[in-house]
Coordinates of C-alpha atoms in Angstrom, one line a residue:
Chain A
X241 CA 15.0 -5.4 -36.4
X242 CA 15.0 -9.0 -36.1
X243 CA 17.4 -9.0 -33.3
X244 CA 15.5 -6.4 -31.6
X245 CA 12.1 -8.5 -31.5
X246 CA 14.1 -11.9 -30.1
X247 CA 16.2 -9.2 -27.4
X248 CA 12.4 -8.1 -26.6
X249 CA 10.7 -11.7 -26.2
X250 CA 13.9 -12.6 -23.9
X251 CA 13.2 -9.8 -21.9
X252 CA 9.4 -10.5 -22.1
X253 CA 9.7 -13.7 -20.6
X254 CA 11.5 -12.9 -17.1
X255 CA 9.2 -9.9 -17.2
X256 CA 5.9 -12.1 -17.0
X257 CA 7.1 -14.7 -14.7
X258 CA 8.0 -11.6 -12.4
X259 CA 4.4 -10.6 -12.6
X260 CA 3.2 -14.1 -11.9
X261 CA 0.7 -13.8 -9.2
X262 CA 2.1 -17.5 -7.8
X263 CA 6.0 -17.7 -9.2
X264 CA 6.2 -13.7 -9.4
X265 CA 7.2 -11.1 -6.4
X266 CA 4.2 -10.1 -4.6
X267 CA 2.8 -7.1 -6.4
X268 CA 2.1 -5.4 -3.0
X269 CA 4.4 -4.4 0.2
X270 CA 1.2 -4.4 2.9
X271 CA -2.0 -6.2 3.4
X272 CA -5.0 -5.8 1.2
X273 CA -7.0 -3.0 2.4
X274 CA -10.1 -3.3 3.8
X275 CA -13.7 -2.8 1.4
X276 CA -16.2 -3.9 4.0
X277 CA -18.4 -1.3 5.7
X278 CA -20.2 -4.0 7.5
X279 CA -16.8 -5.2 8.7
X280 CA -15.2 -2.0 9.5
X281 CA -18.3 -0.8 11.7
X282 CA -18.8 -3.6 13.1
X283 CA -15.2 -5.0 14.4
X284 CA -14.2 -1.1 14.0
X285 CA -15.1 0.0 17.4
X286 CA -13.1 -0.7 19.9
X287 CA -9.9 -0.9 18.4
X288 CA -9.3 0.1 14.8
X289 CA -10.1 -2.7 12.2
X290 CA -7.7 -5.2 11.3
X291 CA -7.5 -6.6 7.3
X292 CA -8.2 -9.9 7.3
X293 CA -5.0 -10.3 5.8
X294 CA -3.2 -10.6 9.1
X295 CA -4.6 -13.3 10.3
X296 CA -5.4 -17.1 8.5
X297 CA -9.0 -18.3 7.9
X298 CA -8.4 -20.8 10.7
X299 CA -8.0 -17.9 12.7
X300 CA -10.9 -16.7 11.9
X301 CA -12.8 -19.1 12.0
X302 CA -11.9 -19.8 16.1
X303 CA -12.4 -15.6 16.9
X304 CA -15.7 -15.5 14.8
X305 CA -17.5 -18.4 16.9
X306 CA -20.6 -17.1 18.8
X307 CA -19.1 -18.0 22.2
X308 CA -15.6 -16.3 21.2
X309 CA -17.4 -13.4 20.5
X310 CA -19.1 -13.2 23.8
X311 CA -16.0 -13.2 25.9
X312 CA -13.5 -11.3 23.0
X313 CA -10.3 -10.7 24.9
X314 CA -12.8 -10.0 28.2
X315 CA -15.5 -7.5 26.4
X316 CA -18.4 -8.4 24.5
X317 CA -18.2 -7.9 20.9
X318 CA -21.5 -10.3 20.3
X319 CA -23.1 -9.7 16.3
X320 CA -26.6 -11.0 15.6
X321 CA -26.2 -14.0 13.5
X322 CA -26.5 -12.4 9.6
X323 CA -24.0 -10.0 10.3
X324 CA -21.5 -12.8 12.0
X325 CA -21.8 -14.9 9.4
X326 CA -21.4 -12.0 6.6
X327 CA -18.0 -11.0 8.6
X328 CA -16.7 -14.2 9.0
X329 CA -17.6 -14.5 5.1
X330 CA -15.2 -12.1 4.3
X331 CA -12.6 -12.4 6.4
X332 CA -12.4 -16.2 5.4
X333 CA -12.0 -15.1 2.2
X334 CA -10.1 -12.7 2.5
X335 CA -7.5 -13.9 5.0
X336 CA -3.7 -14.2 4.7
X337 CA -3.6 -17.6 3.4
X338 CA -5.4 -16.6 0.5
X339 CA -3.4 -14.5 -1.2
X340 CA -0.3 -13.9 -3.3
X341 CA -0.2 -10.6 -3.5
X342 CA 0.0 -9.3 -0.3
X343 CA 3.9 -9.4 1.5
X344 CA 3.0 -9.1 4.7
X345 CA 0.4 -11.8 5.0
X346 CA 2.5 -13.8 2.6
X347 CA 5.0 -13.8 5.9
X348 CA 2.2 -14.3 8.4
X349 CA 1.3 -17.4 6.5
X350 CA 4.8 -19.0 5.9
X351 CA 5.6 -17.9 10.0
X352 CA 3.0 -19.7 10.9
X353 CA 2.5 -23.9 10.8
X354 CA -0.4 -25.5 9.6
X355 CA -2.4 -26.5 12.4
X356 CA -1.3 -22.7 14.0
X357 CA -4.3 -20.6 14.8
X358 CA -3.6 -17.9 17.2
X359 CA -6.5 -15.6 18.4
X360 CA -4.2 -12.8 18.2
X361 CA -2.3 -11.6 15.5
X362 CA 0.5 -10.5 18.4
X363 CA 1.3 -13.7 18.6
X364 CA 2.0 -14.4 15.3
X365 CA 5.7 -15.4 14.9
X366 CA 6.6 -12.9 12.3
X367 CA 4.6 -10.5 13.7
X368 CA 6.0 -11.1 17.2
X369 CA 9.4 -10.9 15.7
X370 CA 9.3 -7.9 14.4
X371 CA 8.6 -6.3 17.4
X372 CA 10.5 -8.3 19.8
X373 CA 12.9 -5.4 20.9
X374 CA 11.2 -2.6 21.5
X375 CA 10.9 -1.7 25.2
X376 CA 8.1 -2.1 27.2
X377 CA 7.7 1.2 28.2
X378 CA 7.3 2.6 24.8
X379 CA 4.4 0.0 24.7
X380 CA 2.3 -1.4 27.4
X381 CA 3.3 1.3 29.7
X382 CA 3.2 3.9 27.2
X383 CA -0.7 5.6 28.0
X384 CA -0.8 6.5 24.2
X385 CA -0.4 2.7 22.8
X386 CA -1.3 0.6 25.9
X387 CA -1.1 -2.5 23.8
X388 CA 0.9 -3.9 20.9
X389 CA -2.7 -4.8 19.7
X390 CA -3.7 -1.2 18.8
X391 CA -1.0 -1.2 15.6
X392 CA -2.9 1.8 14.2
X393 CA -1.3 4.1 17.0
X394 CA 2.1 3.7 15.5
X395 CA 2.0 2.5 11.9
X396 CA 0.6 5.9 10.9
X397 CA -0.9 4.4 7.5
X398 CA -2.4 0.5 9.4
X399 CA -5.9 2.0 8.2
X400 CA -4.6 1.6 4.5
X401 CA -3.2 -1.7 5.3
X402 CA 0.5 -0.5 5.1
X403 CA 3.1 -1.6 7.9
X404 CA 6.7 -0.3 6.9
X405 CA 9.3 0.7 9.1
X406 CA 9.2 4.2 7.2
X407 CA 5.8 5.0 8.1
X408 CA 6.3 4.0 12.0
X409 CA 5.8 6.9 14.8
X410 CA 5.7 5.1 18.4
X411 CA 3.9 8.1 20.2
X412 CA 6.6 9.5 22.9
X413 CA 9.4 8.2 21.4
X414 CA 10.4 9.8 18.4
X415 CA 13.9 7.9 18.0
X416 CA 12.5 4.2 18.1
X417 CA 14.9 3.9 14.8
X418 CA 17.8 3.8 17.2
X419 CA 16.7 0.5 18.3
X420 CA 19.2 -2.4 17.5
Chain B
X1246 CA -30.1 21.9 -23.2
X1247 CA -32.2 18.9 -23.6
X1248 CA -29.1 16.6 -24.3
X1249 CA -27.9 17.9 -20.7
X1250 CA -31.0 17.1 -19.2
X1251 CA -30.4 13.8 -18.2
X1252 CA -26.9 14.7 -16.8
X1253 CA -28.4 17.6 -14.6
X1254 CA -31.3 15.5 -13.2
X1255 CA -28.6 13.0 -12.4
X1256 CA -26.4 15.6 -10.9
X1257 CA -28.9 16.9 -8.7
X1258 CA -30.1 13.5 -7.8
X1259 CA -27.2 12.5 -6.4
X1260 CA -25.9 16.5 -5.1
X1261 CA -29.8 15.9 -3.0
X1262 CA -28.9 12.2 -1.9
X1263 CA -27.1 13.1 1.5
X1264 CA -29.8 15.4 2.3
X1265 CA -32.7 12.9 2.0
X1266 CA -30.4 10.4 3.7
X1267 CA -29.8 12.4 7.0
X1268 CA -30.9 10.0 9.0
X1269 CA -33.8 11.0 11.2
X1270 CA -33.4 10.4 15.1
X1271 CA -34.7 7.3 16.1
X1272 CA -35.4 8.0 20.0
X1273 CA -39.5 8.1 19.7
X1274 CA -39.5 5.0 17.6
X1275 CA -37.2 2.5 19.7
X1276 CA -39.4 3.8 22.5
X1277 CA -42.8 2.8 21.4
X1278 CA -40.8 -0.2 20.6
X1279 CA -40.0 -0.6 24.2
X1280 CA -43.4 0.4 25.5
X1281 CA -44.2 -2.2 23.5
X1282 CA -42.7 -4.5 25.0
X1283 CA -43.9 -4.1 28.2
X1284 CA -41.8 -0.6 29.5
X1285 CA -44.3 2.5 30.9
X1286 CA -43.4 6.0 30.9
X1287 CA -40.1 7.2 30.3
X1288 CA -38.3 9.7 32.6
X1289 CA -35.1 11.5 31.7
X1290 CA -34.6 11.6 35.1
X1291 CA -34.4 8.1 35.7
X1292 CA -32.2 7.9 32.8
X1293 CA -29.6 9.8 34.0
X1294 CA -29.2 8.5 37.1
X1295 CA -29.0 4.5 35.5
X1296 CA -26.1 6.3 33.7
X1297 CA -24.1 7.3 36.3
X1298 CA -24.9 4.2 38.6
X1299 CA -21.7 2.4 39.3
X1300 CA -21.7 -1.3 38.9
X1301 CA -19.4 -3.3 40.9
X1302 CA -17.5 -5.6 38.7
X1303 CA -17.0 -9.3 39.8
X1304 CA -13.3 -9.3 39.3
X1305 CA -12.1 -5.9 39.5
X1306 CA -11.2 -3.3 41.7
X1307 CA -13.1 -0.5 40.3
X1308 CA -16.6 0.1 39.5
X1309 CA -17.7 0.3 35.9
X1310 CA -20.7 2.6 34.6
X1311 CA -21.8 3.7 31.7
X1312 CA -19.8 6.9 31.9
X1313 CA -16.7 4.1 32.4
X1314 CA -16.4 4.6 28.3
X1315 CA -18.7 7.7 27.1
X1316 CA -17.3 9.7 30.3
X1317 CA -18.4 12.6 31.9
X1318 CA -19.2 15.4 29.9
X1319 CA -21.7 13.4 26.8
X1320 CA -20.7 16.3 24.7
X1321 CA -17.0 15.2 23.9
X1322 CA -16.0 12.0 23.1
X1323 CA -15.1 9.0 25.9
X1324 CA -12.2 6.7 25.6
X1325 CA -12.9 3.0 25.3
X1326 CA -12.3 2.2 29.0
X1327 CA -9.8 -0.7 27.8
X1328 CA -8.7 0.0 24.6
X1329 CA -8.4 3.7 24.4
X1330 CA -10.2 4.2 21.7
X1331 CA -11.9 7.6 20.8
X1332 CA -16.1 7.2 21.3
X1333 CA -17.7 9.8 19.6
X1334 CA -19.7 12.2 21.8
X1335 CA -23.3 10.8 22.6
X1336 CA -25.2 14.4 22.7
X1337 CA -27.3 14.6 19.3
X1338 CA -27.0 18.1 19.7
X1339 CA -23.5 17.4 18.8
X1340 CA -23.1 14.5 17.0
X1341 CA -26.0 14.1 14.4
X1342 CA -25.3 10.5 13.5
X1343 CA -26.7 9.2 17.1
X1344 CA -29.6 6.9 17.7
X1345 CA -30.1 7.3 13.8
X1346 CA -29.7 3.4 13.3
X1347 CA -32.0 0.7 14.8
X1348 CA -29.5 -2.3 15.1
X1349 CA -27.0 -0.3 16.1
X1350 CA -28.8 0.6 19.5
X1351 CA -29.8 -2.9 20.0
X1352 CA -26.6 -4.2 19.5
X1353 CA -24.6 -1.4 21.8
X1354 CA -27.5 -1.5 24.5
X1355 CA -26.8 -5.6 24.8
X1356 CA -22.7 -5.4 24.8
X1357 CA -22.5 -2.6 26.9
X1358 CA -25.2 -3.4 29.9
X1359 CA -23.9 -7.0 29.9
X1360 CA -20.5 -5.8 30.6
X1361 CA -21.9 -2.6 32.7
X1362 CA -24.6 -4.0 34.8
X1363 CA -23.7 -8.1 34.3
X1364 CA -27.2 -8.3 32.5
X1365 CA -29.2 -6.9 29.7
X1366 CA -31.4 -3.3 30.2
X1367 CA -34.7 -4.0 30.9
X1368 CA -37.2 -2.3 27.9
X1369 CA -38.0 0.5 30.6
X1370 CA -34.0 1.2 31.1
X1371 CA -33.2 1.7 27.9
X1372 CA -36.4 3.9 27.4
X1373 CA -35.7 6.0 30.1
X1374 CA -31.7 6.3 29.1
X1375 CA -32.7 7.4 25.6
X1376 CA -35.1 9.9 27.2
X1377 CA -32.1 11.3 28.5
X1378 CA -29.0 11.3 25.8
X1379 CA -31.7 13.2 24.0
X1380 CA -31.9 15.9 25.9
X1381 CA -28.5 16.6 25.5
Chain C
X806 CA 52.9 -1.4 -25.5
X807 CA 53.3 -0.6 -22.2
X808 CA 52.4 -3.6 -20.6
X809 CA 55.7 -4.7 -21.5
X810 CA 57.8 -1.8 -19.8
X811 CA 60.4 -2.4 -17.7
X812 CA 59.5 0.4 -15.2
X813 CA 56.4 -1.2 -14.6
X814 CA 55.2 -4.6 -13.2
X815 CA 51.6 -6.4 -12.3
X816 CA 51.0 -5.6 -8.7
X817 CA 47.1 -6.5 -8.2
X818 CA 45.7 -9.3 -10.8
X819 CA 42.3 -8.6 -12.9
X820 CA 40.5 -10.7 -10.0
X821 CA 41.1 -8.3 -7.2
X822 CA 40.3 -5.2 -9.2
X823 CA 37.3 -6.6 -10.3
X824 CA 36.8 -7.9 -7.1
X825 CA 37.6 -4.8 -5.2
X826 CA 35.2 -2.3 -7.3
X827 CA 32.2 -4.4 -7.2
X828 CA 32.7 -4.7 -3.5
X829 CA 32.5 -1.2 -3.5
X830 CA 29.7 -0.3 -6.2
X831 CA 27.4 -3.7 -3.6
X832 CA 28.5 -2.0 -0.3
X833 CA 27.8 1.2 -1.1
X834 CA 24.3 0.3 -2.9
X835 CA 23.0 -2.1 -0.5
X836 CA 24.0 0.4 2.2
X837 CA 21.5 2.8 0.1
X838 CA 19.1 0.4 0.0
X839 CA 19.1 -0.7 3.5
X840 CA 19.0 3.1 4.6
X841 CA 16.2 3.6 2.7
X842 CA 14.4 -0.2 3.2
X843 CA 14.1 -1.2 -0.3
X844 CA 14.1 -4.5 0.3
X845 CA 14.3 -6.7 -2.7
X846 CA 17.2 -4.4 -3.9
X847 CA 19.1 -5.0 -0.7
X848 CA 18.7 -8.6 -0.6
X849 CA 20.2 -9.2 -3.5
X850 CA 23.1 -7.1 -3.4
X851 CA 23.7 -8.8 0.0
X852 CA 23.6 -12.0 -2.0
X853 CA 26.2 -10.7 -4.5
X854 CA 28.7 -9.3 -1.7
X855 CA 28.2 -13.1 0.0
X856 CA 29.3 -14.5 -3.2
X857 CA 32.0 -12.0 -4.0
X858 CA 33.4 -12.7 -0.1
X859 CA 33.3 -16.3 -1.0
X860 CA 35.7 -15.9 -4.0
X861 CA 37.6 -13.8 -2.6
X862 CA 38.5 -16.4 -0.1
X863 CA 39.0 -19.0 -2.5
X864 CA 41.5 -16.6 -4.2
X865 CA 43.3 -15.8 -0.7
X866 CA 44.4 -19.1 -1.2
X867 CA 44.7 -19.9 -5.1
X868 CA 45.4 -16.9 -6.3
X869 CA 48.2 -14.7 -7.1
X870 CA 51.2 -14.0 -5.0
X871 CA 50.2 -10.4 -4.3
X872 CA 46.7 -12.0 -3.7
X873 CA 47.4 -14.5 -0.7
X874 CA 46.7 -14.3 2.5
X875 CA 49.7 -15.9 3.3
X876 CA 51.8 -13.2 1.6
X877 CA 50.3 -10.3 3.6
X878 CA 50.4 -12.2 7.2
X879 CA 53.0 -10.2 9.4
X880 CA 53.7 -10.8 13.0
X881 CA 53.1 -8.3 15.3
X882 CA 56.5 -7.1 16.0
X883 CA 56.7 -6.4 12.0
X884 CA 54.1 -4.6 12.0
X885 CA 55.6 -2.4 14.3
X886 CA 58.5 -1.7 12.8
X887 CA 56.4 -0.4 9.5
X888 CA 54.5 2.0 11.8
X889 CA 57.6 3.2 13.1
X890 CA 59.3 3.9 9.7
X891 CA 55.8 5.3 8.5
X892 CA 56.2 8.0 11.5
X893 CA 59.7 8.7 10.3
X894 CA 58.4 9.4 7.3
X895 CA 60.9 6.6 5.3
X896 CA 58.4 4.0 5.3
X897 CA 59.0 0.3 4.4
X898 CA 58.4 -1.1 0.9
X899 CA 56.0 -4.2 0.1
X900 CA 55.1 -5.5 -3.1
X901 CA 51.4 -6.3 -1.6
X902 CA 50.1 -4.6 1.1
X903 CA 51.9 -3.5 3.8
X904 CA 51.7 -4.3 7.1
X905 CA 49.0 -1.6 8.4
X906 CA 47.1 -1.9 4.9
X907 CA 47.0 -5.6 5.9
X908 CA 45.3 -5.1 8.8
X909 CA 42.8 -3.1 7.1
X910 CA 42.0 -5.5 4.7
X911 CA 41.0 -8.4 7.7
X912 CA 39.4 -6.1 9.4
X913 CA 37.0 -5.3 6.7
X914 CA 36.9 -8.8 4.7
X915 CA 35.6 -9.6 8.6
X916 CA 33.1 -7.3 9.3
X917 CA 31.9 -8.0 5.8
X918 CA 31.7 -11.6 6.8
X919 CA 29.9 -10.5 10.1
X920 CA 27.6 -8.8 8.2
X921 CA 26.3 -10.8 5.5
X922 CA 26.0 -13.8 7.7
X923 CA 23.9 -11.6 10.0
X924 CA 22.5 -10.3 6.9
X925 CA 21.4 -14.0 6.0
X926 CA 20.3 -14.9 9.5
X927 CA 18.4 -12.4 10.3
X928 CA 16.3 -12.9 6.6
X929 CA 15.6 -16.3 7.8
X930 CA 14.7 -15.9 11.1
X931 CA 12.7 -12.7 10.8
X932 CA 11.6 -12.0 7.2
X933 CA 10.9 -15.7 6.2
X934 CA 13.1 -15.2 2.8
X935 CA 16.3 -15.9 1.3
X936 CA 18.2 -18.8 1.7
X937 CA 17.8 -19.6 4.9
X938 CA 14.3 -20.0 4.4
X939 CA 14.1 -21.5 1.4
X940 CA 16.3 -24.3 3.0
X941 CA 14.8 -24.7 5.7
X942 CA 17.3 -24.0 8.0
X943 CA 16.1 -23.5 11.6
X944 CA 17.7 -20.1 13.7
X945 CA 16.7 -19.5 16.9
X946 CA 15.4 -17.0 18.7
X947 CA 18.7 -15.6 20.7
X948 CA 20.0 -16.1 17.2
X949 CA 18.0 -14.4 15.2
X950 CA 17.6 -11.0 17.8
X951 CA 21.4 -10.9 17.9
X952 CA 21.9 -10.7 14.2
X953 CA 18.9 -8.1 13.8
X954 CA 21.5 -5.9 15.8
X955 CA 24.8 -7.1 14.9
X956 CA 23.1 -6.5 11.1
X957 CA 21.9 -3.0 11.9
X958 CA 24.9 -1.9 13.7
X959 CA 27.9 -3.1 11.7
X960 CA 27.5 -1.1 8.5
X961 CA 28.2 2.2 10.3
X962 CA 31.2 0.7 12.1
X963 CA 32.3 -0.7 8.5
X964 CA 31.9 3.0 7.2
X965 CA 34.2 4.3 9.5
X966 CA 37.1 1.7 8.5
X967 CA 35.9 3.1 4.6
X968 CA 37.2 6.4 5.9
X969 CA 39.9 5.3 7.5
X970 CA 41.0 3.0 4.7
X971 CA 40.7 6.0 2.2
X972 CA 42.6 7.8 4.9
X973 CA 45.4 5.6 5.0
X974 CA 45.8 5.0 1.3
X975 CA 46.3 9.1 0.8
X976 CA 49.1 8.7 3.1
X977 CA 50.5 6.1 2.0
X978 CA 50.5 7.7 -1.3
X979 CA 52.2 10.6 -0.3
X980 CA 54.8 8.5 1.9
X981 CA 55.6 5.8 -0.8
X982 CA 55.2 8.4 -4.0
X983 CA 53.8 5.2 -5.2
X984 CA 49.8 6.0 -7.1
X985 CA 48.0 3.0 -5.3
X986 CA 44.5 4.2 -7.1
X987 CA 46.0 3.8 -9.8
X988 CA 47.4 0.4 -9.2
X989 CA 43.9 -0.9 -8.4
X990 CA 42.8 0.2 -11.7
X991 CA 45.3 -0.5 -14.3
X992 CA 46.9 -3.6 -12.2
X993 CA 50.4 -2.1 -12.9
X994 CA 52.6 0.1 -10.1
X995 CA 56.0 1.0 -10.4
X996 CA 59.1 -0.9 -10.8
X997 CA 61.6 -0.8 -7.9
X998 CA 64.7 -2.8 -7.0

């Protein structure tokens, strides 16, 4: 019996740390999904909305300015000031660099240096990485993606913040696991 | 029965919610609001044809309108001119949810005429559009 | 005891048996893995097969006659005699591998190689994990894109030399009447003089 409680407690210990929301594997493969109707209506219309966990609060912080909204990528995605600051609220706080539990904006973070803030998550080194090979017909020129922006159209589960290689259907091209 | 009472009330409080939430169309209200502020009366008429005005765009080839995103036929959805995103139909008759949410009409009327028309709709232009989508 | 027989003697040391089954219990299970991206579970085992590479090379040098590189290096035109008695069907007799086993044996201890290290690479470069990472260690870009697809092509490639290794140790059963499984469990094969 004895033995048995000290071979318990040893395996307690590793157990814990692995848990450990700082020293531990992150707990979760994706990015936190999103909980914000006021963000998902609002930055959810032209293009699916992105978690906050894909890009850093610096990031943010640059996209969310009132003249950045004005000219957003060439359309105007102007907010009246409460809501801008309520979105910009949460995505601060919610944003890659905050968390420990997320994988993939654990990567975002760690691919990115310190005084990084891209305005677009495609240009994120990890995220840019990872898609490095895949042809440009199966993207841009492909009339059902159009943009590596619109990640939704082939990570079949991006609205639940999951990006795996499993879940991945490129629309027209069926075989992208070929790719080398 | 009386210990179920509560629960029942509760149940049927919040089976009745959605119903006394269906959000009533907003079209009369935004246009006193114009009228207001200046606009006279509304036409349909007019409406439709500020719809389907092309714009020429500074920079690019082709012309944008408000059709450029909502498309032709108001009754199915557009395609986000850029992005490709689905746009739900406008018609009312089809999609219940239109014009049933103040900021949301203010906010779309001021993106989408700056980047239609290069300015903001005048009170009497977005009267007279309104008029329109809800006759559809 | 039998260890003491005279019809028997030590052909493959405790090293390279335990050696050679845990290569195959990590290959096969990080190939699982990979297949079926469970990540954590294929790093690791990647990180095992490095380290079991590593002493294997150590014991290519240090280790046991049968063991050594050195003993189971045959020039070309040797290795073409051994082919040649193999299609007569009177093959040639080696204590450690022969000459066509041999060449199995660099071919896969190098695709192995190739395939960690691309294994390790590409972790750096495009997971930012491992030990790459954690060092520091800068890869670039042309580096990095080349071992995604060395990394993703090699293990089919190295599961045809499986088959053909399995292949050619049924034959060479056959040929030698000599019960090679056996020697890489027990150690022991045969006497012959």
């Amino acid at each position: 019996m004895k033995r048995l409680i000290l071979l318990l407690t040893l395996l307690a210990v590793p157990t814990s740390l692995l848990a450990h929301p700082i020293l531990g594997f992150p707990r979760h493969r994706g990015v936190e999904p999103l909980t914000n109707p006021l963000y998902s209506e609002s930055c959810g219309e032209c293009h699916f909305a992105y978690q906050p966990g894909l890009l850093p609060a610096r990031s943010w912080k640059k996209l969310m300015a009132p003249a950045a909204l004005e000219d957003h990528f060439g359309e105007n995605a102007e907010l009246d000031e409460e809501d801008r600051l309520a979105i910009l609220k949460f995505l601060t706080s919610n944003a890659a660099d905050t968390t420990w539990h997320y994988k993939r904006s654990i990567k975002i973070t760690r691919s990115l240096a310190e005084d990084e803030a891209p305005l677009r998550i495609t240009e994120v080194p990890y995220i840019k990485k990872k898609h490095s090979h895949i042809p440009r017909w199966a993207v841009q020129d492909n009339r059902k993606v159009r943009s590596l922006s619109y990640c939704n159209r082939c990570h079949t589960r991006a609205d639940k913040g999951a990006f795996v290689r499993a879940e991945v259907d490129i629309p027209g091209y069926r075989n992208w696991a070929d790719l080398f | 029965m009386k210990r179920y009472a509560g629960t029942i009330a509760m149940a049927a409080m919040i089976l009745t919610m959605p119903l006394a939430q269906a959000a009533d169309n907003l079209v009369p209200q935004m246009q006193a609001q114009y009228q207001s502020e200046g606009a006279g009366d509304f036409s349909a008429e007019r409406g439709q044809q500020f719809w389907r005005q092309k714009h020429q765009a500074e920079k690019e080839p082709f012309t944008r309108s408000c059709e450029s995103c909502h498309g032709t036929d108001l009754r199915q959805p557009g395609e986000h001119q850029r992005t490709g995103k689905v746009i739900e139909a406008m018609a009312p008759s089809v999609n219940a949810e239109r014009f049933t949410d103040a900021k949301k009409i203010k906010k779309w009327f001021r993106r989408n005429c700056k980047w239609t028309i290069g300015r903001e709709c005048t009170p009497q232009e977005k009267g007279d559009v309104l008029a329109w989508l809800n006759t559809l | 005891m039998r260890r003491m027989s005279t019809t028997e003697h030590m052909k493959w040391d405790l090293f390279i048996r335990i050696f050679h089954w845990s290569l195959v219990v990590c290959f096969t299970a990080a190939f699982i893995s990979g297949e079926y991206d469970i990540e954590w579970a294929h790093s690791w085992l990647g990180y095992m097969l490095v380290l079991l590479l590593l002493a294997r090379l150590v014991w290519g040098v240090t280790g046991s006659p049968n063991a050594r590189f050195t003993t189971f290096m045959y020039s070309p035109a040797e290795t073409w005699r051994y082919f040649r008695s193999c299609l007569r069907n009177q093959p040639l007799h080696y204590d450690s591998h022969n000459p066509l086993g041999a060449l199995m044996v660099f071919a896969l201890l190098a695709g192995l190689l190739l395939l960690t290290a691309s294994g390790l690479l590409y972790e750096g470069w495009g997971e930012y994990e491992g030990p790459l990472w954690v060092l520091n260690i800068p890869v670039s870009d042309w580096l990095g894109q080349w071992s995604r697809s060395l990394h993703r092509a090699l293990p089919d490639g190295l599961l045809v030399l499986v088959v053909l290794h399995i292949t050619g140790m049924v034959v060479a059963t056959l040929q030698h009447k000599e019960n090679f499984a056996r020697a890489m469990i027990t150690g022991y094969t045969k006497r012959r003089d």
